[in-house]
Tab-separated table of C-alpha atoms in Angstrom:
chain	number	residue	atom	x	y	z
A	1	MET	CA	33.085	-9.836	14.256
A	2	SER	CA	33.201	-6.391	12.671
A	3	PRO	CA	29.870	-5.225	11.251
A	4	LEU	CA	31.640	-3.975	8.132
A	5	ASN	CA	33.184	-5.856	5.292
A	6	SER	CA	34.402	-4.538	1.945
A	7	THR	CA	33.770	-5.544	-1.631
A	8	SER	CA	35.005	-4.073	-4.897
A	9	PHE	CA	32.924	-2.630	-7.676
A	10	ILE	CA	34.472	-1.490	-10.970
A	11	ASN	CA	37.913	-0.770	-9.498
A	12	ALA	CA	36.398	1.197	-6.601
A	13	THR	CA	36.243	0.036	-3.025
A	14	ILE	CA	32.702	-0.219	-1.742
A	15	VAL	CA	32.173	-0.936	1.924
A	16	HIS	CA	29.021	-2.818	2.802
A	17	PRO	CA	28.016	-3.370	6.410
A	18	GLU	CA	27.434	-6.937	7.461
A	19	PHE	CA	24.425	-5.678	9.431
A	20	PHE	CA	22.237	-2.612	9.810
A	21	PHE	CA	20.665	-1.638	13.151
A	22	ILE	CA	16.958	-0.691	12.969
A	23	SER	CA	16.467	1.972	15.651
A	24	GLY	CA	12.657	2.140	15.675
A	25	LEU	CA	10.967	4.360	18.261
A	26	ALA	CA	14.117	5.168	20.196
A	27	GLY	CA	13.611	7.005	23.462
A	28	ILE	CA	9.881	6.324	23.810
A	29	PRO	CA	9.025	4.316	26.951
A	30	HIS	CA	6.756	1.282	26.563
A	31	ALA	CA	7.068	1.406	22.765
A	32	ASN	CA	6.460	-2.360	22.748
A	33	TYR	CA	2.762	-1.693	23.352
A	34	TYR	CA	2.660	0.171	20.046
A	35	TYR	CA	4.217	-2.800	18.264
A	36	VAL	CA	1.655	-5.125	19.872
A	37	PHE	CA	-1.059	-2.782	18.558
A	38	LEU	CA	0.423	-3.043	15.047
A	39	CYS	CA	0.403	-6.833	15.403
A	40	PHE	CA	-3.319	-6.705	16.262
A	41	VAL	CA	-3.930	-4.443	13.246
A	42	TYR	CA	-2.032	-6.876	11.026
A	43	ILE	CA	-4.161	-9.842	12.138
A	44	LEU	CA	-7.354	-7.913	11.336
A	45	SER	CA	-5.883	-6.852	7.993
A	46	LEU	CA	-4.995	-10.453	7.195
A	47	LEU	CA	-8.500	-11.692	7.988
A	48	GLY	CA	-10.332	-8.798	6.336
A	49	ASN	CA	-8.432	-8.781	3.044
A	50	THR	CA	-8.549	-12.563	2.773
A	51	PHE	CA	-12.324	-12.379	3.237
A	52	VAL	CA	-12.653	-9.691	0.525
A	53	MET	CA	-10.601	-11.758	-1.932
A	54	PHE	CA	-12.635	-14.870	-1.104
A	55	MET	CA	-15.971	-13.108	-1.658
A	56	ILE	CA	-14.920	-11.564	-4.974
A	57	TYR	CA	-13.437	-14.824	-6.218
A	58	THR	CA	-16.481	-16.972	-5.313
A	59	ASP	CA	-19.310	-14.572	-6.265
A	60	HIS	CA	-19.681	-14.266	-10.042
A	61	CYS	CA	-21.776	-11.120	-9.574
A	62	LEU	CA	-18.595	-9.385	-8.418
A	63	HIS	CA	-16.569	-10.439	-11.456
A	64	SER	CA	-16.552	-6.901	-12.858
A	65	PRO	CA	-13.793	-4.361	-13.610
A	66	LYS	CA	-14.530	-2.419	-10.429
A	67	TYR	CA	-14.086	-5.489	-8.231
A	68	ILE	CA	-11.019	-6.670	-10.111
A	69	ALA	CA	-9.467	-3.412	-8.868
A	70	VAL	CA	-10.839	-4.015	-5.351
A	71	PHE	CA	-9.404	-7.547	-5.397
A	72	ASN	CA	-6.029	-6.151	-6.467
A	73	LEU	CA	-6.180	-3.580	-3.657
A	74	ALA	CA	-6.841	-6.375	-1.148
A	75	VAL	CA	-3.818	-8.294	-2.505
A	76	SER	CA	-1.655	-5.160	-2.239
A	77	ASP	CA	-2.893	-4.456	1.302
A	78	LEU	CA	-2.161	-7.999	2.381
A	79	CYS	CA	1.308	-7.959	0.811
A	80	VAL	CA	2.388	-4.592	2.213
A	81	SER	CA	1.205	-5.505	5.719
A	82	THR	CA	3.091	-8.799	5.513
A	83	ALA	CA	6.225	-7.060	4.218
A	84	LEU	CA	6.227	-4.535	7.074
A	85	VAL	CA	4.563	-5.853	10.233
A	86	PRO	CA	5.959	-9.387	10.853
A	87	PRO	CA	9.593	-8.207	10.419
A	88	LEU	CA	8.774	-5.249	12.674
A	89	ILE	CA	7.359	-7.527	15.373
A	90	ASP	CA	10.401	-9.779	15.146
A	91	THR	CA	12.715	-6.761	15.293
A	92	PHE	CA	11.305	-4.964	18.306
A	93	LEU	CA	9.356	-7.466	20.380
A	94	PHE	CA	12.070	-10.105	20.134
A	95	LYS	CA	14.970	-7.625	20.177
A	96	SER	CA	16.356	-8.630	16.769
A	97	GLN	CA	17.230	-5.136	15.644
A	98	LEU	CA	20.202	-6.254	13.557
A	99	ILE	CA	19.371	-7.050	9.946
A	100	SER	CA	21.840	-8.277	7.335
A	101	PHE	CA	22.683	-6.020	4.400
A	102	GLU	CA	21.078	-8.396	1.876
A	103	ALA	CA	17.942	-8.855	3.992
A	104	CYS	CA	17.668	-5.077	4.352
A	105	LEU	CA	17.704	-4.545	0.589
A	106	THR	CA	15.122	-7.319	0.157
A	107	ASN	CA	12.857	-5.729	2.761
A	108	MET	CA	13.313	-2.336	1.088
A	109	PHE	CA	12.325	-3.675	-2.336
A	110	PHE	CA	9.189	-5.564	-1.304
A	111	SER	CA	7.947	-2.850	1.095
A	112	PHE	CA	8.141	-0.113	-1.528
A	113	ALA	CA	6.924	-2.330	-4.384
A	114	PHE	CA	3.727	-3.182	-2.505
A	115	LEU	CA	3.257	0.423	-1.323
A	116	THR	CA	3.606	1.493	-4.952
A	117	MET	CA	0.933	-1.032	-5.906
A	118	GLN	CA	-1.427	0.358	-3.261
A	119	SER	CA	-0.977	3.827	-4.727
A	120	PHE	CA	-1.370	2.663	-8.325
A	121	THR	CA	-4.464	0.610	-7.501
A	122	LEU	CA	-6.189	3.602	-5.868
A	123	THR	CA	-5.348	5.551	-9.035
A	124	VAL	CA	-6.848	2.845	-11.258
A	125	MET	CA	-9.974	2.786	-9.081
A	126	SER	CA	-10.385	6.557	-9.554
A	127	TYR	CA	-10.140	6.033	-13.329
A	128	ASP	CA	-12.867	3.371	-13.112
A	129	ARG	CA	-15.201	5.699	-11.172
A	130	CYS	CA	-14.482	8.604	-13.529
A	131	VAL	CA	-15.434	6.611	-16.616
A	132	ALA	CA	-18.513	5.159	-14.873
A	133	ILE	CA	-19.892	8.603	-13.983
A	134	CYS	CA	-18.625	10.763	-16.854
A	135	PHE	CA	-19.315	8.218	-19.633
A	136	PRO	CA	-22.019	5.901	-18.226
A	137	LEU	CA	-23.317	4.779	-21.633
A	138	ARG	CA	-19.831	3.820	-22.822
A	139	TYR	CA	-18.557	2.368	-19.520
A	140	ASN	CA	-18.986	-1.292	-20.499
A	141	GLU	CA	-17.235	-0.570	-23.780
A	142	ILE	CA	-14.276	1.347	-22.312
A	143	VAL	CA	-13.695	-0.524	-19.044
A	144	THR	CA	-13.858	-4.292	-19.497
A	145	ASN	CA	-12.575	-7.183	-17.410
A	146	LYS	CA	-9.851	-7.747	-19.988
A	147	SER	CA	-8.708	-4.106	-19.998
A	148	MET	CA	-8.734	-3.948	-16.186
A	149	LEU	CA	-6.672	-7.150	-15.929
A	150	LEU	CA	-4.217	-5.704	-18.464
A	151	ILE	CA	-3.922	-2.419	-16.532
A	152	THR	CA	-3.412	-4.373	-13.307
A	153	ALA	CA	-0.661	-6.490	-14.846
A	154	ILE	CA	1.099	-3.388	-16.216
A	155	THR	CA	1.020	-1.636	-12.831
A	156	TRP	CA	2.552	-4.690	-11.134
A	157	ILE	CA	5.356	-4.760	-13.712
A	158	ILE	CA	6.014	-1.010	-13.329
A	159	ALA	CA	5.952	-1.242	-9.526
A	160	GLY	CA	8.473	-4.081	-9.568
A	161	GLN	CA	10.855	-2.512	-12.047
A	162	ALA	CA	10.662	0.983	-10.527
A	163	ASN	CA	11.669	-0.312	-7.104
A	164	VAL	CA	14.620	-2.327	-8.353
A	165	ILE	CA	16.429	0.911	-9.256
A	166	PRO	CA	16.635	2.384	-5.700
A	167	VAL	CA	17.841	-0.961	-4.328
A	168	VAL	CA	20.565	-1.214	-6.977
A	169	PHE	CA	21.812	2.300	-6.221
A	170	VAL	CA	21.903	1.616	-2.474
A	171	SER	CA	24.019	-1.472	-3.175
A	172	ARG	CA	26.590	0.805	-4.877
A	173	LEU	CA	27.066	2.970	-1.788
A	174	SER	CA	29.767	2.652	0.858
A	175	PHE	CA	28.771	2.583	4.521
A	176	CYS	CA	31.848	3.307	6.621
A	177	LYS	CA	30.243	5.371	9.400
A	178	SER	CA	26.967	4.681	11.168
A	179	ILE	CA	24.925	1.540	10.545
A	180	VAL	CA	21.862	2.784	12.487
A	181	ILE	CA	18.750	3.219	10.296
A	182	ASN	CA	16.405	5.743	11.909
A	183	SER	CA	13.200	4.002	10.897
A	184	HIS	CA	11.060	0.951	11.679
A	185	PHE	CA	12.152	-0.880	8.507
A	186	CYS	CA	14.833	-0.558	5.821
A	187	ASP	CA	13.503	2.749	4.591
A	188	TYR	CA	15.200	4.066	1.473
A	189	GLY	CA	15.909	7.643	2.605
A	190	PRO	CA	17.305	6.910	6.081
A	191	THR	CA	19.438	4.133	4.568
A	192	PHE	CA	21.158	5.961	1.713
A	193	ARG	CA	21.810	8.993	3.953
A	194	LEU	CA	24.201	6.801	5.971
A	195	ALA	CA	26.556	6.494	2.985
A	196	CYS	CA	30.011	8.074	3.202
A	197	ASN	CA	30.490	8.430	-0.563
A	198	ASP	CA	28.519	10.521	-3.070
A	199	ASN	CA	24.807	9.736	-2.735
A	200	THR	CA	23.514	12.546	-4.983
A	201	PRO	CA	22.008	10.051	-7.489
A	202	ASN	CA	20.073	8.519	-4.606
A	203	TYR	CA	18.517	11.890	-3.759
A	204	VAL	CA	17.459	12.267	-7.398
A	205	ILE	CA	15.984	8.760	-7.393
A	206	SER	CA	14.201	9.475	-4.111
A	207	TRP	CA	12.484	12.564	-5.518
A	208	THR	CA	11.669	10.842	-8.813
A	209	HIS	CA	10.237	7.902	-6.908
A	210	SER	CA	8.073	10.140	-4.704
A	211	VAL	CA	6.729	11.949	-7.784
A	212	MET	CA	5.884	8.646	-9.474
A	213	ILE	CA	4.229	6.845	-6.542
A	214	LEU	CA	2.807	9.820	-4.628
A	215	TRP	CA	2.411	13.154	-6.398
A	216	PHE	CA	1.429	11.894	-9.853
A	217	PRO	CA	-1.284	9.561	-8.462
A	218	VAL	CA	-2.582	12.355	-6.178
A	219	LEU	CA	-2.784	14.774	-9.113
A	220	PHE	CA	-4.421	12.145	-11.330
A	221	ILE	CA	-7.016	11.271	-8.663
A	222	THR	CA	-7.696	14.981	-8.067
A	223	GLY	CA	-8.205	15.453	-11.807
A	224	THR	CA	-10.637	12.532	-12.026
A	225	TYR	CA	-12.740	13.884	-9.155
A	226	ILE	CA	-12.828	17.345	-10.721
A	227	SER	CA	-14.221	15.652	-13.850
A	228	ILE	CA	-16.656	13.662	-11.693
A	229	ALA	CA	-17.827	16.839	-9.917
A	230	ARG	CA	-18.473	18.542	-13.270
A	231	ALA	CA	-20.401	15.515	-14.498
A	232	LEU	CA	-22.507	15.427	-11.317
A	233	LEU	CA	-23.434	19.096	-11.673
A	234	LYS	CA	-24.970	18.274	-15.074
A	235	ILE	CA	-27.298	15.683	-13.518
A	236	ALA	CA	-30.642	17.372	-12.968
A	237	ALA	CA	-32.219	14.917	-10.523
A	238	ALA	CA	-30.855	15.253	-6.991
A	239	SER	CA	-31.574	11.577	-6.240
A	240	GLU	CA	-29.535	10.456	-9.261
A	241	ARG	CA	-26.714	12.819	-8.279
A	242	LEU	CA	-26.678	11.417	-4.746
A	243	LYS	CA	-26.703	7.842	-6.033
A	244	ALA	CA	-23.698	8.562	-8.263
A	245	MET	CA	-21.855	10.255	-5.394
A	246	LYS	CA	-22.378	7.231	-3.152
A	247	THR	CA	-20.434	5.045	-5.582
A	248	CYS	CA	-17.379	7.233	-4.915
A	249	THR	CA	-17.512	7.566	-1.119
A	250	SER	CA	-15.670	4.329	-0.358
A	251	HIS	CA	-12.860	5.208	-2.741
A	252	LEU	CA	-12.564	8.771	-1.381
A	253	ILE	CA	-12.229	7.445	2.171
A	254	LEU	CA	-9.504	5.021	1.065
A	255	VAL	CA	-7.658	7.803	-0.763
A	256	GLY	CA	-7.744	10.069	2.286
A	257	MET	CA	-6.515	7.358	4.655
A	258	PHE	CA	-3.641	6.356	2.393
A	259	TYR	CA	-2.331	9.662	1.059
A	260	LEU	CA	-2.882	12.161	3.906
A	261	PRO	CA	-0.336	10.662	6.375
A	262	ILE	CA	2.257	10.259	3.610
A	263	CYS	CA	1.705	13.795	2.273
A	264	ILE	CA	1.994	15.258	5.780
A	265	THR	CA	5.253	13.379	6.367
A	266	PHE	CA	6.726	14.446	3.016
A	267	GLY	CA	5.446	18.007	3.420
A	268	MET	CA	7.071	18.549	6.812
A	269	GLY	CA	10.359	17.017	5.671
A	270	ALA	CA	13.179	17.400	8.202
A	271	ARG	CA	10.956	19.419	10.566
A	272	ILE	CA	9.070	16.320	11.709
A	273	HIS	CA	10.573	14.433	14.655
A	274	GLN	CA	11.996	10.999	13.879
A	275	ASN	CA	9.543	9.158	16.157
A	276	ALA	CA	6.581	11.163	14.825
A	277	ARG	CA	7.643	10.285	11.285
A	278	ILE	CA	7.891	6.586	12.151
A	279	ILE	CA	4.472	6.530	13.836
A	280	ASN	CA	2.921	8.498	10.969
A	281	THR	CA	4.365	6.300	8.221
A	282	SER	CA	3.720	3.015	10.040
A	283	LEU	CA	0.085	3.889	10.736
A	284	GLY	CA	-0.306	5.304	7.231
A	285	THR	CA	0.824	2.033	5.675
A	286	VAL	CA	-0.826	-0.461	8.041
A	287	LEU	CA	-4.149	1.080	9.108
A	288	PRO	CA	-5.535	1.510	5.547
A	289	SER	CA	-4.811	-2.177	4.909
A	290	MET	CA	-7.009	-3.053	7.893
A	291	LEU	CA	-9.777	-0.530	7.218
A	292	ASN	CA	-10.153	-1.005	3.446
A	293	PRO	CA	-12.073	-4.324	3.755
A	294	ILE	CA	-14.308	-2.868	6.487
A	295	ILE	CA	-15.114	0.220	4.424
A	296	TYR	CA	-15.929	-1.806	1.310
A	297	SER	CA	-18.029	-4.254	3.324
A	298	LEU	CA	-20.110	-1.484	4.903
A	299	LYS	CA	-20.165	1.229	2.237
A	300	THR	CA	-20.589	-0.734	-1.008
A	301	GLU	CA	-24.078	-2.023	-1.771
A	302	GLU	CA	-22.939	-4.743	-4.219
A	303	PHE	CA	-20.496	-6.173	-1.707
A	304	THR	CA	-23.069	-6.082	1.097
A	305	GLU	CA	-25.525	-7.979	-1.103
A	306	SER	CA	-22.801	-10.493	-1.945
A	307	ILE	CA	-22.208	-11.162	1.761
A	308	LYS	CA	-25.954	-11.654	2.285
A	309	ARG	CA	-26.105	-14.125	-0.626
A	310	PHE	CA	-23.130	-16.002	0.773
A	311	TYR	CA	-24.721	-16.429	4.199
A	312	ARG	CA	-28.060	-17.424	2.665
A	313	ARG	CA	-26.293	-20.156	0.664
A	314	LYS	CA	-24.482	-21.326	3.790
A	315	LYS	CA	-27.734	-21.375	5.754
A	316	ILE	CA	-29.517	-23.396	3.056
A	317	HIS	CA	-26.542	-25.779	2.860
A	318	ILE	CA	-26.502	-26.305	6.649
A	319	THR	CA	-30.293	-26.748	6.756
A	320	GLY	CA	-30.136	-29.300	3.937
A	321	ARG	CA	-27.434	-31.295	5.758
A	322	LYS	CA	-29.504	-31.395	8.938
A	323	LYS	CA	-32.492	-32.791	7.017
């Protein structure tokens, strides 16, 4: 059966492939070990983010705007890992590198929608920290559970709608040459570059998309931390300044882990080797999802106290059952 079949769209012939071929880390020996490593990372991410969501949901002391954002980040981490890693394992460990055209577009939408949510959530968390440090007396008035839930809902809607547009424009392209996608999933750029008709609108969408989900959040987060730094310099007591800084360390680590690999990949552009780009992007999307729960468990005092309360309740419950 030919991998290509044709459909018509507004009196123009559009050729859609029946399948795409996901190339992955072509030419690297023993690449399967890397995919096994990603599987291990995914399992830890699954356990860690589920634990974070469970603790925030069950502990009423964590029902605050800050931890609504942390809960949303855990959901985003879990979703993006699930969108990327299980299909990747199936593709390369079980040699199922062919993916149908429809399944490819579905994978593209969900992968980028959840990555967008990760970026937006880190941006919202920077806003929360900025208000907490720059306007401490008005924090409870400005940032409420209701306002944080509303912001979260809006970001999910924007992330979903923004990622429908690239998928729609890919569906309007003709693919009459290669069907090999040089990536580890149905990545937008490597996919639309395979088209044999005019894909200029796709380049415009690609740049607009990168500005919206990468550069704007980075600039916004940078602006919030400039404001935070100015506010900290006005605090006379060094102990109070250090205490305020500690509330930001977890978020700063998350920001660095998420944005640095993506910025390096975008910054190098075509100069980066295909396999280096795949390793960089795959680690940049999967490792933060695993490390975020660990960082928040170890670096955030409120969360650490919540874990201690949970185990004390479990210990009392077990002791009471034994009696």
